[in-house]
mmCIF file of C-alpha atoms in Angstrom:
data_model
loop_
_atom_site.group_PDB
_atom_site.id
_atom_site.type_symbol
_atom_site.label_atom_id
_atom_site.label_comp_id
_atom_site.label_asym_id
_atom_site.label_seq_id
_atom_site.Cartn_x
_atom_site.Cartn_y
_atom_site.Cartn_z
ATOM 1 C CA MET H 21 -32.163 21.050 81.955
ATOM 2 C CA ASN H 22 -33.293 20.324 85.494
ATOM 3 C CA VAL H 23 -31.761 17.068 86.759
ATOM 4 C CA GLY H 24 -33.126 16.971 90.293
ATOM 5 C CA SER H 25 -31.034 15.483 93.083
ATOM 6 C CA ALA H 26 -28.378 14.278 90.628
ATOM 7 C CA ILE H 27 -26.899 17.766 91.062
ATOM 8 C CA LYS H 28 -26.193 17.196 94.767
ATOM 9 C CA PRO H 29 -22.705 15.622 94.422
ATOM 10 C CA LEU H 30 -21.592 18.637 92.376
ATOM 11 C CA LEU H 31 -22.932 21.132 94.920
ATOM 12 C CA ALA H 32 -21.382 19.237 97.831
ATOM 13 C CA ALA H 33 -17.961 18.764 96.230
ATOM 14 C CA ALA H 34 -17.842 22.380 95.036
ATOM 15 C CA THR H 35 -18.531 23.547 98.587
ATOM 16 C CA LEU H 36 -16.077 21.200 100.288
ATOM 17 C CA MET H 37 -13.260 21.980 97.849
ATOM 18 C CA GLN H 38 -13.439 25.557 99.146
ATOM 19 C CA ARG H 39 -14.585 24.895 102.739
ATOM 20 C CA PRO H 40 -13.417 21.424 103.830
ATOM 21 C CA GLU H 41 -14.377 22.238 107.433
ATOM 22 C CA LEU H 42 -18.047 21.893 106.413
ATOM 23 C CA ALA H 43 -17.480 18.187 105.658
ATOM 24 C CA THR H 44 -18.255 17.318 109.280
ATOM 25 C CA LEU H 45 -21.623 19.089 109.180
ATOM 26 C CA GLU H 46 -24.570 17.066 110.473
ATOM 27 C CA VAL H 47 -28.185 18.226 110.446
ATOM 28 C CA ARG H 48 -31.086 16.639 112.280
ATOM 29 C CA ASN H 49 -33.780 15.003 110.181
ATOM 30 C CA ASP H 50 -36.764 15.106 112.516
ATOM 31 C CA ALA H 51 -39.698 14.810 110.089
ATOM 32 C CA PRO H 52 -40.495 13.823 106.476
ATOM 33 C CA THR H 53 -41.388 17.456 105.733
ATOM 34 C CA MET H 54 -39.224 20.500 106.376
ATOM 35 C CA TYR H 55 -40.564 23.998 106.935
ATOM 36 C CA ASP H 56 -37.350 25.977 107.336
ATOM 37 C CA VAL H 57 -33.666 26.174 106.403
ATOM 38 C CA TRP H 58 -31.473 27.106 109.364
ATOM 39 C CA GLY H 59 -34.580 28.476 111.099
ATOM 40 C CA LEU H 60 -35.669 30.625 108.133
ATOM 41 C CA PRO H 61 -39.227 29.752 107.013
ATOM 42 C CA LEU H 62 -39.856 28.207 103.596
ATOM 43 C CA GLY H 63 -43.440 29.423 103.350
ATOM 44 C CA LYS H 64 -44.893 25.952 102.905
ATOM 45 C CA GLY H 65 -43.747 22.378 103.408
ATOM 46 C CA PHE H 66 -40.822 20.921 101.465
ATOM 47 C CA GLU H 67 -39.983 17.205 101.320
ATOM 48 C CA SER H 68 -36.929 16.595 103.497
ATOM 49 C CA GLY H 69 -35.897 13.302 101.855
ATOM 50 C CA ALA H 70 -38.251 10.349 101.611
ATOM 51 C CA SER H 71 -35.463 7.744 101.825
ATOM 52 C CA CYS H 72 -33.673 9.263 104.822
ATOM 53 C CA PRO H 73 -34.075 7.934 108.374
ATOM 54 C CA LEU H 74 -34.836 10.174 111.310
ATOM 55 C CA GLY H 75 -31.821 11.398 113.258
ATOM 56 C CA TRP H 76 -28.527 13.049 112.418
ATOM 57 C CA ILE H 77 -27.547 13.135 108.727
ATOM 58 C CA GLY H 78 -23.902 13.568 107.724
ATOM 59 C CA LEU H 79 -22.113 13.814 104.388
ATOM 60 C CA ARG H 80 -22.062 10.112 103.505
ATOM 61 C CA GLN H 81 -25.693 9.457 104.388
ATOM 62 C CA TYR H 82 -26.772 12.702 102.715
ATOM 63 C CA LEU H 83 -25.567 11.336 99.385
ATOM 64 C CA SER H 84 -26.888 7.800 99.836
ATOM 65 C CA CYS H 85 -30.400 8.734 101.002
ATOM 66 C CA SER H 86 -30.528 12.098 99.157
ATOM 67 C CA SER H 87 -31.391 14.401 102.043
ATOM 68 C CA ASN H 88 -32.982 17.643 100.877
ATOM 69 C CA ARG H 89 -32.628 19.063 104.382
ATOM 70 C CA PHE H 90 -28.846 18.565 104.386
ATOM 71 C CA SER H 91 -28.496 19.867 100.817
ATOM 72 C CA ALA H 92 -30.351 23.108 101.554
ATOM 73 C CA ALA H 93 -28.368 23.630 104.767
ATOM 74 C CA LEU H 94 -25.030 23.035 103.020
ATOM 75 C CA VAL H 95 -25.847 25.306 100.072
ATOM 76 C CA ALA H 96 -26.996 28.073 102.434
ATOM 77 C CA ALA H 97 -23.721 27.831 104.369
ATOM 78 C CA ALA H 98 -21.820 27.896 101.057
ATOM 79 C CA LEU H 99 -23.163 31.364 100.249
ATOM 80 C CA ALA H 100 -20.383 32.824 102.386
ATOM 81 C CA PRO H 101 -17.887 34.999 100.483
ATOM 82 C CA ALA H 102 -15.091 33.085 98.790
ATOM 83 C CA VAL H 103 -12.489 34.478 101.190
ATOM 84 C CA ARG H 104 -10.439 31.983 103.145
ATOM 85 C CA ARG H 105 -11.354 31.694 106.831
ATOM 86 C CA ASP H 106 -9.917 29.370 109.444
ATOM 87 C CA SER H 107 -13.291 28.483 110.959
ATOM 88 C CA VAL H 108 -17.027 28.641 110.309
ATOM 89 C CA GLN H 109 -18.523 31.947 111.495
ATOM 90 C CA MET H 110 -21.592 31.574 113.737
ATOM 91 C CA ASP H 111 -24.765 33.606 114.319
ATOM 92 C CA ASP H 112 -27.439 33.276 116.992
ATOM 93 C CA ALA H 113 -30.466 31.283 115.812
ATOM 94 C CA PRO H 114 -32.999 30.264 118.472
ATOM 95 C CA GLY H 115 -34.402 26.778 117.966
ATOM 96 C CA VAL H 116 -31.648 25.658 115.570
ATOM 97 C CA SER H 117 -29.229 22.829 116.337
ATOM 98 C CA PHE H 118 -26.530 21.116 114.287
ATOM 99 C CA ARG H 119 -23.230 19.317 114.637
ATOM 100 C CA LEU H 120 -19.852 20.334 113.297
ATOM 101 C CA GLY H 121 -16.627 18.493 114.005
ATOM 102 C CA GLY H 122 -18.516 16.180 116.348
ATOM 103 C CA GLU H 123 -19.641 19.089 118.555
ATOM 104 C CA THR H 124 -23.341 19.885 118.944
ATOM 105 C CA HIS H 125 -24.298 23.555 118.569
ATOM 106 C CA VAL H 126 -27.653 24.719 119.958
ATOM 107 C CA GLY H 127 -29.188 28.124 119.249
ATOM 108 C CA LYS H 128 -26.550 28.809 116.599
ATOM 109 C CA ARG H 129 -26.159 28.507 112.848
ATOM 110 C CA PRO H 130 -23.372 29.239 110.356
ATOM 111 C CA HIS H 131 -23.357 32.842 109.207
ATOM 112 C CA LEU H 132 -25.625 33.154 106.171
ATOM 113 C CA ALA H 133 -24.944 35.821 103.545
ATOM 114 C CA LEU H 134 -28.500 37.169 103.332
ATOM 115 C CA ASP H 135 -29.811 40.696 102.924
ATOM 116 C CA ARG H 136 -32.066 42.435 105.455
ATOM 117 C CA ASN H 137 -35.107 40.663 103.958
ATOM 118 C CA HIS H 138 -33.443 37.255 104.398
ATOM 119 C CA GLN H 139 -33.002 36.931 100.636
ATOM 120 C CA ILE H 140 -30.007 36.039 98.461
ATOM 121 C CA ARG H 141 -28.753 38.700 96.091
ATOM 122 C CA ALA H 142 -27.397 37.593 92.724
ATOM 123 C CA ASP H 143 -24.008 39.201 93.375
ATOM 124 C CA THR H 144 -23.819 37.357 96.719
ATOM 125 C CA LEU H 145 -24.236 33.993 94.982
ATOM 126 C CA ASN H 146 -21.759 34.897 92.238
ATOM 127 C CA ALA H 147 -19.072 35.855 94.802
ATOM 128 C CA SER H 148 -19.737 32.894 97.085
ATOM 129 C CA VAL H 149 -17.826 29.810 98.148
ATOM 130 C CA LEU H 150 -20.263 27.731 96.089
ATOM 131 C CA ALA H 151 -19.702 29.737 92.899
ATOM 132 C CA ALA H 152 -15.915 29.513 93.256
ATOM 133 C CA GLY H 153 -16.114 25.762 93.818
ATOM 134 C CA LEU H 154 -18.404 25.107 90.859
ATOM 135 C CA PHE H 155 -16.096 27.042 88.560
ATOM 136 C CA ALA H 156 -13.034 25.198 89.893
ATOM 137 C CA LEU H 157 -14.768 21.835 89.506
ATOM 138 C CA ASP H 158 -16.105 22.149 85.975
ATOM 139 C CA SER H 159 -16.134 25.825 84.869
ATOM 140 C CA LEU H 160 -19.816 26.037 85.827
ATOM 141 C CA ASN H 161 -21.361 29.486 86.279
ATOM 142 C CA THR H 162 -23.981 30.661 88.768
ATOM 143 C CA SER H 163 -24.701 33.763 86.679
ATOM 144 C CA LEU H 164 -27.174 33.392 83.805
ATOM 145 C CA GLU H 165 -25.861 36.573 82.239
ATOM 146 C CA LEU H 166 -22.209 35.450 82.404
ATOM 147 C CA ALA H 167 -23.078 32.024 81.007
ATOM 148 C CA ALA H 168 -24.791 33.719 78.058
ATOM 149 C CA GLN H 169 -21.772 35.973 77.445
ATOM 150 C CA LEU H 170 -19.342 33.049 77.429
ATOM 151 C CA GLY H 171 -21.289 31.257 74.713
ATOM 152 C CA ARG H 172 -23.280 32.248 71.650
ATOM 153 C CA GLU H 173 -27.046 32.423 71.930
ATOM 154 C CA GLY H 174 -26.805 30.425 75.152
ATOM 155 C CA ARG H 175 -24.792 27.609 73.570
ATOM 156 C CA ASP H 176 -21.372 26.053 74.154
ATOM 157 C CA SER H 177 -18.927 25.130 71.370
ATOM 158 C CA SER H 178 -16.143 23.688 73.546
ATOM 159 C CA VAL H 179 -17.020 20.042 72.769
ATOM 160 C CA TRP H 180 -16.227 20.747 69.090
ATOM 161 C CA MET H 181 -12.885 22.474 69.638
ATOM 162 C CA ARG H 182 -10.047 21.417 67.307
ATOM 163 C CA LEU H 183 -12.354 19.514 64.940
ATOM 164 C CA ARG H 184 -10.633 19.046 61.553
ATOM 165 C CA ASP H 185 -11.417 17.223 58.335
ATOM 166 C CA ASP H 186 -9.281 14.507 56.728
ATOM 167 C CA ARG H 187 -7.025 17.220 55.272
ATOM 168 C CA PHE H 188 -6.556 18.799 58.716
ATOM 169 C CA ASN H 189 -8.578 21.890 57.829
ATOM 170 C CA PRO H 190 -10.641 23.418 60.669
ATOM 171 C CA VAL H 191 -14.335 22.503 60.519
ATOM 172 C CA ARG H 192 -17.055 24.989 61.450
ATOM 173 C CA VAL H 193 -19.833 23.238 63.314
ATOM 174 C CA PRO H 194 -23.363 24.657 62.834
ATOM 175 C CA LEU H 195 -24.756 26.505 65.837
ATOM 176 C CA GLY H 196 -27.644 24.051 66.048
ATOM 177 C CA LEU H 197 -25.215 21.270 66.984
ATOM 178 C CA TRP H 198 -23.755 23.186 69.929
ATOM 179 C CA PRO H 199 -25.113 22.025 73.301
ATOM 180 C CA GLU H 200 -26.737 24.547 75.602
ATOM 181 C CA GLN H 201 -24.798 26.405 78.268
ATOM 182 C CA SER H 202 -25.177 25.055 81.786
ATOM 183 C CA ARG H 203 -26.295 27.711 84.260
ATOM 184 C CA LEU H 204 -26.698 27.054 87.956
ATOM 185 C CA ALA H 205 -28.620 30.111 89.121
ATOM 186 C CA MET H 206 -31.291 30.772 91.743
ATOM 187 C CA MET H 207 -33.103 33.561 89.912
ATOM 188 C CA ARG H 208 -33.117 35.320 86.575
ATOM 189 C CA GLY H 209 -31.744 38.834 86.347
ATOM 190 C CA SER H 210 -30.783 40.828 89.409
ATOM 191 C CA ARG H 211 -33.805 39.996 91.560
ATOM 192 C CA PRO H 212 -32.940 38.438 94.937
ATOM 193 C CA ALA H 213 -33.892 34.824 95.619
ATOM 194 C CA THR H 214 -35.976 33.671 98.555
ATOM 195 C CA VAL H 215 -34.998 30.914 100.975
ATOM 196 C CA ARG H 216 -37.503 28.649 99.245
ATOM 197 C CA GLN H 217 -35.805 29.289 95.902
ATOM 198 C CA LEU H 218 -32.512 28.409 97.580
ATOM 199 C CA ALA H 219 -34.042 25.097 98.687
ATOM 200 C CA MET H 220 -35.281 24.432 95.149
ATOM 201 C CA PHE H 221 -31.833 25.253 93.765
ATOM 202 C CA SER H 222 -30.249 22.778 96.201
ATOM 203 C CA VAL H 223 -32.345 19.915 94.772
ATOM 204 C CA GLY H 224 -31.722 20.741 91.108
ATOM 205 C CA ALA H 225 -34.959 22.602 90.371
ATOM 206 C CA ALA H 226 -35.951 26.098 89.185
ATOM 207 C CA GLU H 227 -33.066 27.947 87.464
ATOM 208 C CA ASN H 228 -30.492 25.301 88.435
ATOM 209 C CA ARG H 229 -29.967 23.808 84.983
ATOM 210 C CA VAL H 230 -27.078 21.715 83.734
ATOM 211 C CA THR H 231 -26.577 19.766 80.519
ATOM 212 C CA THR H 232 -26.033 16.016 80.619
ATOM 213 C CA LEU H 233 -22.591 16.630 79.094
ATOM 214 C CA ASP H 234 -21.471 18.913 81.927
ATOM 215 C CA LEU H 235 -23.149 16.667 84.495
ATOM 216 C CA THR H 236 -21.314 13.595 83.185
ATOM 217 C CA GLN H 237 -17.993 15.410 82.919
ATOM 218 C CA ALA H 238 -18.211 16.742 86.472
ATOM 219 C CA PHE H 239 -19.197 13.331 87.846
ATOM 220 C CA ALA H 240 -16.309 11.720 85.960
ATOM 221 C CA ARG H 241 -13.947 14.182 87.619
ATOM 222 C CA LEU H 242 -15.377 13.413 91.056
ATOM 223 C CA THR H 243 -15.183 9.625 90.702
ATOM 224 C CA THR H 244 -11.827 9.381 88.900
ATOM 225 C CA ASP H 245 -10.071 12.303 90.620
ATOM 226 C CA ARG H 246 -8.907 13.355 87.160
ATOM 227 C CA ARG H 247 -9.709 16.497 85.182
ATOM 228 C CA VAL H 248 -11.594 14.547 82.544
ATOM 229 C CA GLY H 249 -12.716 16.535 79.504
ATOM 230 C CA LEU H 250 -15.560 15.343 77.276
ATOM 231 C CA THR H 251 -15.370 16.058 73.566
ATOM 232 C CA PHE H 252 -17.022 15.007 70.304
ATOM 233 C CA VAL H 253 -13.671 15.276 68.522
ATOM 234 C CA PRO H 254 -11.755 11.981 68.084
ATOM 235 C CA THR H 255 -8.243 11.913 69.512
ATOM 236 C CA GLN H 256 -5.218 9.860 68.598
ATOM 237 C CA GLY H 257 -4.161 7.368 71.271
ATOM 238 C CA HIS H 258 -5.244 7.393 74.905
ATOM 239 C CA ALA H 259 -6.157 10.695 76.515
ATOM 240 C CA SER H 260 -4.229 11.711 79.617
ATOM 241 C CA PHE H 261 -5.955 13.838 82.245
ATOM 242 C CA PRO H 262 -4.214 15.682 85.103
ATOM 243 C CA SER H 263 -5.104 14.968 88.709
ATOM 244 C CA MET H 264 -7.878 16.879 90.499
ATOM 245 C CA ALA H 265 -6.144 16.156 93.843
ATOM 246 C CA LEU H 266 -9.474 15.456 95.539
ATOM 247 C CA SER H 267 -8.015 12.426 97.303
ATOM 248 C CA LYS H 268 -5.891 14.711 99.467
ATOM 249 C CA TYR H 269 -9.002 15.940 101.290
ATOM 250 C CA SER H 270 -10.098 14.158 104.454
ATOM 251 C CA TRP H 271 -13.736 14.339 103.301
ATOM 252 C CA TYR H 272 -13.175 12.448 100.044
ATOM 253 C CA PRO H 273 -13.527 8.865 101.426
ATOM 254 C CA ALA H 274 -16.910 9.713 102.979
ATOM 255 C CA PHE H 275 -17.975 11.511 99.807
ATOM 256 C CA ILE H 276 -17.050 8.737 97.397
ATOM 257 C CA GLY H 277 -18.302 6.135 99.863
ATOM 258 C CA GLY H 278 -21.696 7.845 99.910
ATOM 259 C CA LEU H 279 -21.871 7.630 96.118
ATOM 260 C CA HIS H 280 -21.160 3.895 96.388
ATOM 261 C CA ASP H 281 -23.810 3.490 99.102
ATOM 262 C CA VAL H 282 -26.400 4.831 96.641
ATOM 263 C CA GLY H 283 -26.284 1.477 94.841
ATOM 264 C CA THR H 284 -26.167 -0.736 97.938
ATOM 265 C CA ILE H 285 -28.408 0.794 100.621
ATOM 266 C CA GLY H 286 -29.471 4.108 99.071
ATOM 267 C CA THR H 287 -31.870 5.492 96.483
ATOM 268 C CA ALA H 288 -30.633 3.083 93.766
ATOM 269 C CA LYS H 289 -30.442 0.060 96.077
ATOM 270 C CA GLY H 290 -29.700 -3.166 94.222
ATOM 271 C CA THR H 291 -27.637 -1.566 91.458
ATOM 272 C CA GLN H 292 -24.293 -2.811 92.826
ATOM 273 C CA THR H 293 -25.706 -6.357 92.929
ATOM 274 C CA ALA H 294 -27.013 -6.041 89.366
ATOM 275 C CA ILE H 295 -23.581 -4.927 88.135
ATOM 276 C CA ALA H 296 -21.832 -7.767 89.961
ATOM 277 C CA GLN H 297 -24.210 -10.293 88.388
ATOM 278 C CA GLN H 298 -24.377 -8.848 84.877
ATOM 279 C CA LEU H 299 -20.838 -7.482 84.426
ATOM 280 C CA SER H 300 -18.268 -8.500 87.038
ATOM 281 C CA PRO H 301 -18.003 -8.791 90.842
ATOM 282 C CA SER H 302 -14.751 -6.815 90.603
ATOM 283 C CA LEU H 303 -16.546 -3.685 89.381
ATOM 284 C CA THR H 304 -17.749 -1.035 91.813
ATOM 285 C CA PHE H 305 -20.748 1.243 91.297
ATOM 286 C CA TYR H 306 -20.866 4.930 92.239
ATOM 287 C CA GLY H 307 -23.956 6.929 91.446
ATOM 288 C CA LYS H 308 -26.601 9.474 92.261
ATOM 289 C CA SER H 309 -30.237 9.271 91.308
ATOM 290 C CA GLY H 310 -32.470 12.251 90.744
ATOM 291 C CA THR H 311 -36.244 12.590 90.642
ATOM 292 C CA LEU H 312 -37.856 15.944 90.016
ATOM 293 C CA ASN H 313 -41.581 16.621 89.961
ATOM 294 C CA ALA H 314 -41.817 20.394 89.815
ATOM 295 C CA PRO H 315 -45.293 21.914 89.328
ATOM 296 C CA PRO H 316 -45.804 24.648 86.743
ATOM 297 C CA HIS H 317 -45.311 28.267 87.738
ATOM 298 C CA VAL H 318 -48.533 30.001 86.766
ATOM 299 C CA ARG H 319 -48.920 33.778 86.708
ATOM 300 C CA HIS H 320 -52.424 35.169 87.174
ATOM 301 C CA LEU H 321 -52.972 38.431 85.323
ATOM 302 C CA ARG H 322 -55.768 41.006 85.345
ATOM 303 C CA ARG H 323 -56.233 43.642 82.668
ATOM 304 C CA ALA H 324 -58.701 46.514 82.483
ATOM 305 C CA ASP H 325 -60.154 47.422 79.080
ATOM 306 C CA THR H 326 -62.181 50.601 78.637
ATOM 307 C CA THR H 327 -64.664 50.915 75.782
ATOM 308 C CA MET H 328 -67.200 53.615 74.946
ATOM 309 C CA VAL H 329 -70.862 52.548 74.981
ATOM 310 C CA ASN H 330 -73.338 55.234 73.897
ATOM 311 C CA GLY H 331 -70.768 57.844 74.792
ATOM 312 C CA THR H 332 -70.167 56.406 78.252
ATOM 313 C CA PRO H 333 -66.855 54.705 79.184
ATOM 314 C CA VAL H 334 -67.364 51.105 80.356
ATOM 315 C CA VAL H 335 -64.531 49.286 82.121
ATOM 316 C CA ARG H 336 -64.234 45.520 81.729
ATOM 317 C CA ILE H 337 -61.823 43.491 83.879
ATOM 318 C CA LEU H 338 -60.229 40.558 82.061
ATOM 319 C CA ALA H 339 -58.552 37.806 84.092
ATOM 320 C CA PHE H 340 -56.402 35.059 82.622
ATOM 321 C CA SER H 341 -53.589 32.706 83.604
ATOM 322 C CA ASP H 342 -50.172 32.491 81.997
ATOM 323 C CA THR H 343 -47.870 29.493 82.517
ATOM 324 C CA VAL H 344 -44.450 31.095 82.983
ATOM 325 C CA VAL H 345 -42.588 27.843 83.677
ATOM 326 C CA PRO H 346 -44.048 24.511 82.480
ATOM 327 C CA PRO H 347 -44.100 21.499 84.820
ATOM 328 C CA VAL H 348 -40.897 19.454 84.960
ATOM 329 C CA VAL H 349 -40.864 15.699 85.571
ATOM 330 C CA ALA H 350 -37.358 14.246 85.262
ATOM 331 C CA LYS H 351 -35.729 10.923 86.150
ATOM 332 C CA THR H 352 -31.933 10.875 86.248
ATOM 333 C CA LEU H 353 -29.179 8.427 87.121
ATOM 334 C CA LEU H 354 -25.542 9.460 87.262
ATOM 335 C CA PHE H 355 -23.289 6.409 87.247
ATOM 336 C CA ALA H 356 -19.650 5.403 87.299
ATOM 337 C CA ILE H 357 -18.678 1.737 87.219
ATOM 338 C CA GLY H 358 -15.066 0.691 87.335
ATOM 339 C CA ALA H 359 -12.193 -0.836 89.228
ATOM 340 C CA ARG H 360 -9.528 0.411 91.585
ATOM 341 C CA TYR H 361 -5.943 -0.739 91.646
ATOM 342 C CA ALA H 362 -4.225 -1.394 94.969
ATOM 343 C CA HIS H 363 -4.130 1.785 97.040
ATOM 344 C CA THR H 364 -2.595 2.521 100.391
ATOM 345 C CA SER H 365 -5.215 3.687 102.870
ATOM 346 C CA LYS H 366 -4.748 7.218 104.102
ATOM 347 C CA PRO H 367 -5.761 8.354 107.574
ATOM 348 C CA VAL H 368 -8.657 10.749 107.797
ATOM 349 C CA ALA H 369 -8.315 13.974 109.734
ATOM 350 C CA ASN H 370 -9.654 14.009 113.300
ATOM 351 C CA GLY H 371 -9.562 10.216 113.470
ATOM 352 C CA GLY H 372 -12.440 8.836 111.432
ATOM 353 C CA THR H 373 -14.277 9.378 108.218
ATOM 354 C CA ALA H 374 -15.567 12.868 107.511
ATOM 355 C CA GLY H 375 -19.296 13.240 107.689
ATOM 356 C CA GLY H 376 -19.865 11.361 110.911
ATOM 357 C CA SER H 377 -20.285 7.904 109.369
ATOM 358 C CA GLY H 378 -17.627 6.294 111.542
ATOM 359 C CA LYS H 379 -16.647 3.910 108.728
ATOM 360 C CA ALA H 380 -13.051 3.223 107.837
ATOM 361 C CA GLU H 381 -11.958 3.562 104.241
ATOM 362 C CA ASP H 382 -12.774 0.461 102.186
ATOM 363 C CA ASP H 383 -12.379 -0.580 98.561
ATOM 364 C CA SER H 384 -15.276 1.681 97.559
ATOM 365 C CA ALA H 385 -13.907 4.784 99.288
ATOM 366 C CA GLY H 386 -11.479 5.935 96.599
ATOM 367 C CA ALA H 387 -11.402 7.085 92.986
ATOM 368 C CA ILE H 388 -11.687 4.520 90.207
ATOM 369 C CA ASP H 389 -8.713 3.971 87.913
ATOM 370 C CA CYS H 390 -10.676 2.667 84.921
ATOM 371 C CA GLY H 391 -14.322 2.364 84.017
ATOM 372 C CA VAL H 392 -17.362 3.936 82.382
ATOM 373 C CA VAL H 393 -19.137 7.123 83.458
ATOM 374 C CA GLY H 394 -22.476 8.321 82.132
ATOM 375 C CA THR H 395 -25.874 9.901 82.678
ATOM 376 C CA ILE H 396 -29.315 8.441 82.042
ATOM 377 C CA TYR H 397 -31.981 11.136 81.734
ATOM 378 C CA PHE H 398 -35.706 10.870 81.094
ATOM 379 C CA ARG H 399 -37.997 13.895 80.723
ATOM 380 C CA LEU H 400 -41.688 13.048 81.157
ATOM 381 C CA ARG H 401 -44.922 14.954 80.695
ATOM 382 C CA ARG H 402 -46.419 13.592 83.902
ATOM 383 C CA ASN H 403 -45.345 11.558 86.919
ATOM 384 C CA PRO H 404 -47.204 8.219 87.116
ATOM 385 C CA PRO H 405 -46.190 6.203 90.215
ATOM 386 C CA HIS H 406 -44.954 3.146 88.307
ATOM 387 C CA VAL H 407 -41.978 5.037 86.796
ATOM 388 C CA GLU H 408 -40.589 6.382 90.073
ATOM 389 C CA SER H 409 -37.199 4.676 89.519
ATOM 390 C CA LEU H 410 -37.304 4.696 85.715
ATOM 391 C CA ALA H 411 -33.646 5.647 85.125
ATOM 392 C CA THR H 412 -32.331 3.095 87.648
ATOM 393 C CA ASP H 413 -34.584 0.335 86.294
ATOM 394 C CA PHE H 414 -33.429 1.093 82.759
ATOM 395 C CA ALA H 415 -29.790 0.750 83.827
ATOM 396 C CA ASN H 416 -30.319 -2.503 85.732
ATOM 397 C CA GLU H 417 -32.531 -4.120 83.098
ATOM 398 C CA ARG H 418 -30.945 -2.851 79.865
ATOM 399 C CA LEU H 419 -27.736 -0.834 80.109
ATOM 400 C CA TRP H 420 -25.520 -3.234 82.083
ATOM 401 C CA ARG H 421 -26.445 -6.055 79.672
ATOM 402 C CA LEU H 422 -25.460 -3.869 76.732
ATOM 403 C CA LEU H 423 -22.134 -3.015 78.368
ATOM 404 C CA ARG H 424 -21.465 -6.705 79.074
ATOM 405 C CA LYS H 425 -21.955 -7.460 75.386
ATOM 406 C CA HIS H 426 -19.326 -4.886 74.368
ATOM 407 C CA TRP H 427 -17.062 -4.804 77.455
ATOM 408 C CA GLN H 428 -14.144 -6.689 75.910
ATOM 409 C CA ARG H 429 -14.287 -4.642 72.726
ATOM 410 C CA LEU H 430 -14.340 -1.392 74.687
ATOM 411 C CA LYS H 431 -11.241 -2.489 76.666
ATOM 412 C CA VAL H 432 -12.296 -0.343 79.591
ATOM 413 C CA CYS H 433 -10.572 -2.262 82.400
#
């Protein structure tokens, strides 16, 4: 399913796990509408991020205000081959400016792995930094064909692995109970994707589809720094998950801090306060909201029919419209609420927090040690204005109260 901007933490972390030098990237937000990505035209206007201020946007602010401009720029740079390089390769690009490592670059852009038509080939995406990072993060595939091969009829049985009955006999789970396979692709088949399709991919639209199970599992890994595995199969005792070692990266404090900012000054502003009031002041919120309002993709077809009238062929032209992709209206909230034990602050490379925020590490800038992680997802038929923050409102008005009622029984923290 399309989850909108809730996919952005996964795309960013996957990129930075492979290319940590991109953590200091800053792009200039100079208007509410963007018309290009790294100087390459989008065809028509694309919202750059309604909650983002004008000026330079770095990693932390990108997550808190949900900058589409930054997301598209980062994903485009992450199309580079997954071969280790010591520095970001540059190309000439008149009219483009950005910052990297605190240095402003004018008339340049990171090398983009595009073909001669400025399009992205499927094999380029599948061999990219982004693809390698997504697979390392949560075994996510950028190839629709590979995702289909790994499952059965586009479904995933891993959440049912090792299910046994009360006599310890293996249980076969019906195919209908298997969740769908997640598939983060730009296009179907081998057709190349346009820069606009890249921009849509970077905001969780088009063929960028992930299940709520994979989304929750990946977000749990990012916020706990543990290789958490979700399953429907009960286990004996407490599960133990190995470390992801994300905390070793200099970009992690800015990354996790940006997810905390979502609930204080960002797109889910007020959520941290609601948790403090309804659950406990000692609990910290990390999250990412997502709103997607994708119009339908309509194909206009014309067909010529020839009939014989009194021995004379008569051609009639028939025109009709075919909705290839229905409209998608989705409201999503990824959340992690929990507590951190005492941690020793670690210095950040280059003296300061990655992403240009200039903030020192605080209590919200590290992985949680205990807590609850989840996804709220609403799929609507239309997008009335009064449900703009539906998922966040549901959490603040209903979910936290429910958790408070059962918090002691759950023994989370």
